[in-house]
mmCIF file of C-alpha atoms in Angstrom:
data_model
loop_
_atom_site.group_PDB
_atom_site.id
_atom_site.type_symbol
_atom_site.label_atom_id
_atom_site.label_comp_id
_atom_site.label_asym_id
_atom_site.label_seq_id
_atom_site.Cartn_x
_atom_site.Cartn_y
_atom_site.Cartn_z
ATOM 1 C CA UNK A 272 -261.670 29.077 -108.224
ATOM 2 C CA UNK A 273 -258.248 30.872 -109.538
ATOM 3 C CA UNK A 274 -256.632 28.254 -106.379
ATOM 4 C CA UNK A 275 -258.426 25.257 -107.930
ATOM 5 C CA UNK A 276 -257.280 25.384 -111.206
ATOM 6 C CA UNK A 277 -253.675 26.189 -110.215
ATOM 7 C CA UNK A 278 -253.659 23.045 -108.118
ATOM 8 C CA UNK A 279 -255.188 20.944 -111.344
ATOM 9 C CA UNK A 280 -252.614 22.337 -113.589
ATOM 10 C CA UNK A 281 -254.816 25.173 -115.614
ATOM 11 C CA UNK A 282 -253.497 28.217 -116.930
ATOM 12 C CA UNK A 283 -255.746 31.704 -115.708
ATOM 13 C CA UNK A 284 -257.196 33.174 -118.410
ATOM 14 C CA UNK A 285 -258.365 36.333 -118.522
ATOM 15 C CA UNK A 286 -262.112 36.623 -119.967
ATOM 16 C CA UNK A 287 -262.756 39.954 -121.754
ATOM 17 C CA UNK A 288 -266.251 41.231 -121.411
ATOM 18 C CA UNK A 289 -268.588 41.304 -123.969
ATOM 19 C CA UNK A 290 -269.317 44.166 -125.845
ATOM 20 C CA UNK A 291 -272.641 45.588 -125.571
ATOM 21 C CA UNK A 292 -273.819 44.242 -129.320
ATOM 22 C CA UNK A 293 -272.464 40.780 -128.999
ATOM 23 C CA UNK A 294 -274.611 40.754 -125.725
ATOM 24 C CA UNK A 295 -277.559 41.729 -126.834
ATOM 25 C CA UNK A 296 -277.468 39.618 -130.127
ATOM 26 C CA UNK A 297 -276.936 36.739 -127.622
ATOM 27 C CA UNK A 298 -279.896 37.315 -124.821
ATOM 28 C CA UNK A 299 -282.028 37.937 -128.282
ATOM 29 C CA UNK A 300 -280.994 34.367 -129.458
ATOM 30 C CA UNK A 301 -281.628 33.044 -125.804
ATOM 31 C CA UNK A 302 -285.286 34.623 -125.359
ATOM 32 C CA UNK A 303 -286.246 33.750 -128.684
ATOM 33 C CA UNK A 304 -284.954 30.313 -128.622
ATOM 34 C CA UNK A 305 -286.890 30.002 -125.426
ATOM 35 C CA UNK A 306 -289.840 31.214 -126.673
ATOM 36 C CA UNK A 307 -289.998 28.668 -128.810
ATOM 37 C CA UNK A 308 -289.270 25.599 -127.226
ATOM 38 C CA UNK A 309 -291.658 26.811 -124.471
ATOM 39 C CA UNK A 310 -294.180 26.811 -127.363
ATOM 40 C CA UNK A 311 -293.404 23.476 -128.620
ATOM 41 C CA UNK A 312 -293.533 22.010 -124.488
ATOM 42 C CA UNK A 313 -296.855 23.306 -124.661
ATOM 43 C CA UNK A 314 -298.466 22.032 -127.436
ATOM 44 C CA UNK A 315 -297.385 18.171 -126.747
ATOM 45 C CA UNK A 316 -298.483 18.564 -123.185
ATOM 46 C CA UNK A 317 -301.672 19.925 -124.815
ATOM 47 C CA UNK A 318 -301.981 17.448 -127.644
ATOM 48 C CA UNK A 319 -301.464 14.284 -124.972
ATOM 49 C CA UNK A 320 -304.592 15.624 -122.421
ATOM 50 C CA UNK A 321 -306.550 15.931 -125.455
ATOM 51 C CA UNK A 322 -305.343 12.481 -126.570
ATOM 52 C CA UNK A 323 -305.955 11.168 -122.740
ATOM 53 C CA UNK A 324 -309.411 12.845 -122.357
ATOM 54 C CA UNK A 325 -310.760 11.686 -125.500
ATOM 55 C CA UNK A 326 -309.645 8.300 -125.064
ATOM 56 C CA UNK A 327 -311.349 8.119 -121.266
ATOM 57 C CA UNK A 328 -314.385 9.974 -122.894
ATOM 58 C CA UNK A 329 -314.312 6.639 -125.988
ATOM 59 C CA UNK A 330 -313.619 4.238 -122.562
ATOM 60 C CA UNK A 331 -317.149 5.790 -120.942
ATOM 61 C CA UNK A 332 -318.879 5.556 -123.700
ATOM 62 C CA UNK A 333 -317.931 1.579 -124.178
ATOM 63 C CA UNK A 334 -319.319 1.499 -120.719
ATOM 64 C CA UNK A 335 -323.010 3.159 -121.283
ATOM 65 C CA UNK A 336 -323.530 1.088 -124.459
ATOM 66 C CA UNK A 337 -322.418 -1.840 -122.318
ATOM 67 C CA UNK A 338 -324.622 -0.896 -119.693
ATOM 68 C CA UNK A 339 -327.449 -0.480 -122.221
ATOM 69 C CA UNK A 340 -327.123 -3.210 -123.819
ATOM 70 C CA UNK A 341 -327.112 -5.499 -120.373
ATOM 71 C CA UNK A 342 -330.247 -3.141 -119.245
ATOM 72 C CA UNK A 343 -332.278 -3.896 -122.532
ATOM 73 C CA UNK A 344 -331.222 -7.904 -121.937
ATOM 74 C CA UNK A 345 -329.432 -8.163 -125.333
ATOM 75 C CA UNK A 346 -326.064 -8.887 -123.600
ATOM 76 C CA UNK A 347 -325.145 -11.588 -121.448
ATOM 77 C CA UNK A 348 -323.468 -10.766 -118.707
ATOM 78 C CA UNK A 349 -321.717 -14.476 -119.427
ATOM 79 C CA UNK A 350 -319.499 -13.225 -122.178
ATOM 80 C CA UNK A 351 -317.070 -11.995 -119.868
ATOM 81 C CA UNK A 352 -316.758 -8.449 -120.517
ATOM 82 C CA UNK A 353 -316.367 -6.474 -118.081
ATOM 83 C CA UNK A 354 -316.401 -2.117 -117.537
ATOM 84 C CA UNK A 355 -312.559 -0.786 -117.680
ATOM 85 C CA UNK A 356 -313.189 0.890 -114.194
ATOM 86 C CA UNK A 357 -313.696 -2.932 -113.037
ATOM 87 C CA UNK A 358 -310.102 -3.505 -114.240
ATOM 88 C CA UNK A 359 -309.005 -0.378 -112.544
ATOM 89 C CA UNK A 360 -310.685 -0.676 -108.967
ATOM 90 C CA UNK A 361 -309.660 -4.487 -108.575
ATOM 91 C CA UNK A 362 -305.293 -5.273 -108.960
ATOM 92 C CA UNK A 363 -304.329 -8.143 -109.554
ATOM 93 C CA UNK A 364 -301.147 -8.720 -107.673
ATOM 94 C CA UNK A 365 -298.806 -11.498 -109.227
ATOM 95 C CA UNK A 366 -296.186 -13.481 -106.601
ATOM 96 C CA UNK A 367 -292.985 -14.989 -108.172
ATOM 97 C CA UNK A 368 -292.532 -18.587 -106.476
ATOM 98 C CA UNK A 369 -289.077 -18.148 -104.109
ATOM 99 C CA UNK A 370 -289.503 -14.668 -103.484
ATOM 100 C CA UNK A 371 -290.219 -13.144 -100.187
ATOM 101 C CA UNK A 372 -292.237 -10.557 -99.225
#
C-alpha cells in the first residue's frame, strides 16, 4: 500500500491509534445506529407483506363473490369479467413489427 501511494504522489501518514474512549464511544454509535436502521428495514419489509397479503386476500375475495354471483345466475358471464388468476395464468405476449426473435 505504502509502494502505491509513493508511486501516485501521496505523502505516508502516520495514523495514531485510538484511544480506548474514543473507541468505544464510536462502536457504541455504530451498534446503536445499526440497531436502528435494522429496525426500520424490518418494519417496511413487514408493512409491504401485510400490504401484499391483504391485497391478494381483497383479490380472492372479488373472486368468490364473482363466483357466487355466476353460481346463483345473477351474473353474466357476457360482461367480460374475468378472475385475476385468469390474467395471471394466460400472458399475453406483444411482438413489435421489424423485430426479430
Amino acid at each position: 500500500m505504502t509502494l502505491k501511494m509513493k508511486f501516485l504522489g501521496y505523502k505516508t501518514e502516520i495514523i495514531r491509534p485510538l484511544n480506548d474512549a474514543k473507541a468505544v464511544e464510536s462502536g457504541a454509535n455504530f451498534l446503536g445506529e445499526s440497531f436502528v436502521f435494522s429496525v426500520a428495514a424490518t418494519v417496511i419489509i413487514a408493512e409491504s407483506w401485510r400490504s401484499h397479503s391483504s391485497a391478494k386476500h381483497r383479490r380472492n375475495h372479488v373472486d368468490d363473490a364473482l363466483e357466487n354471483l355466476e353460481s346463483q345466475s345473477i351474473l353474466s358471464v357476457s360482461l367480460g369479467l374475468r378472475r385475476h388468476t385468469e390474467y395471471e395464468q394466460q400472458p399475453h405476449v406483444v411482438t413489435l413489427p421489424g423485430l426479430g426473435q
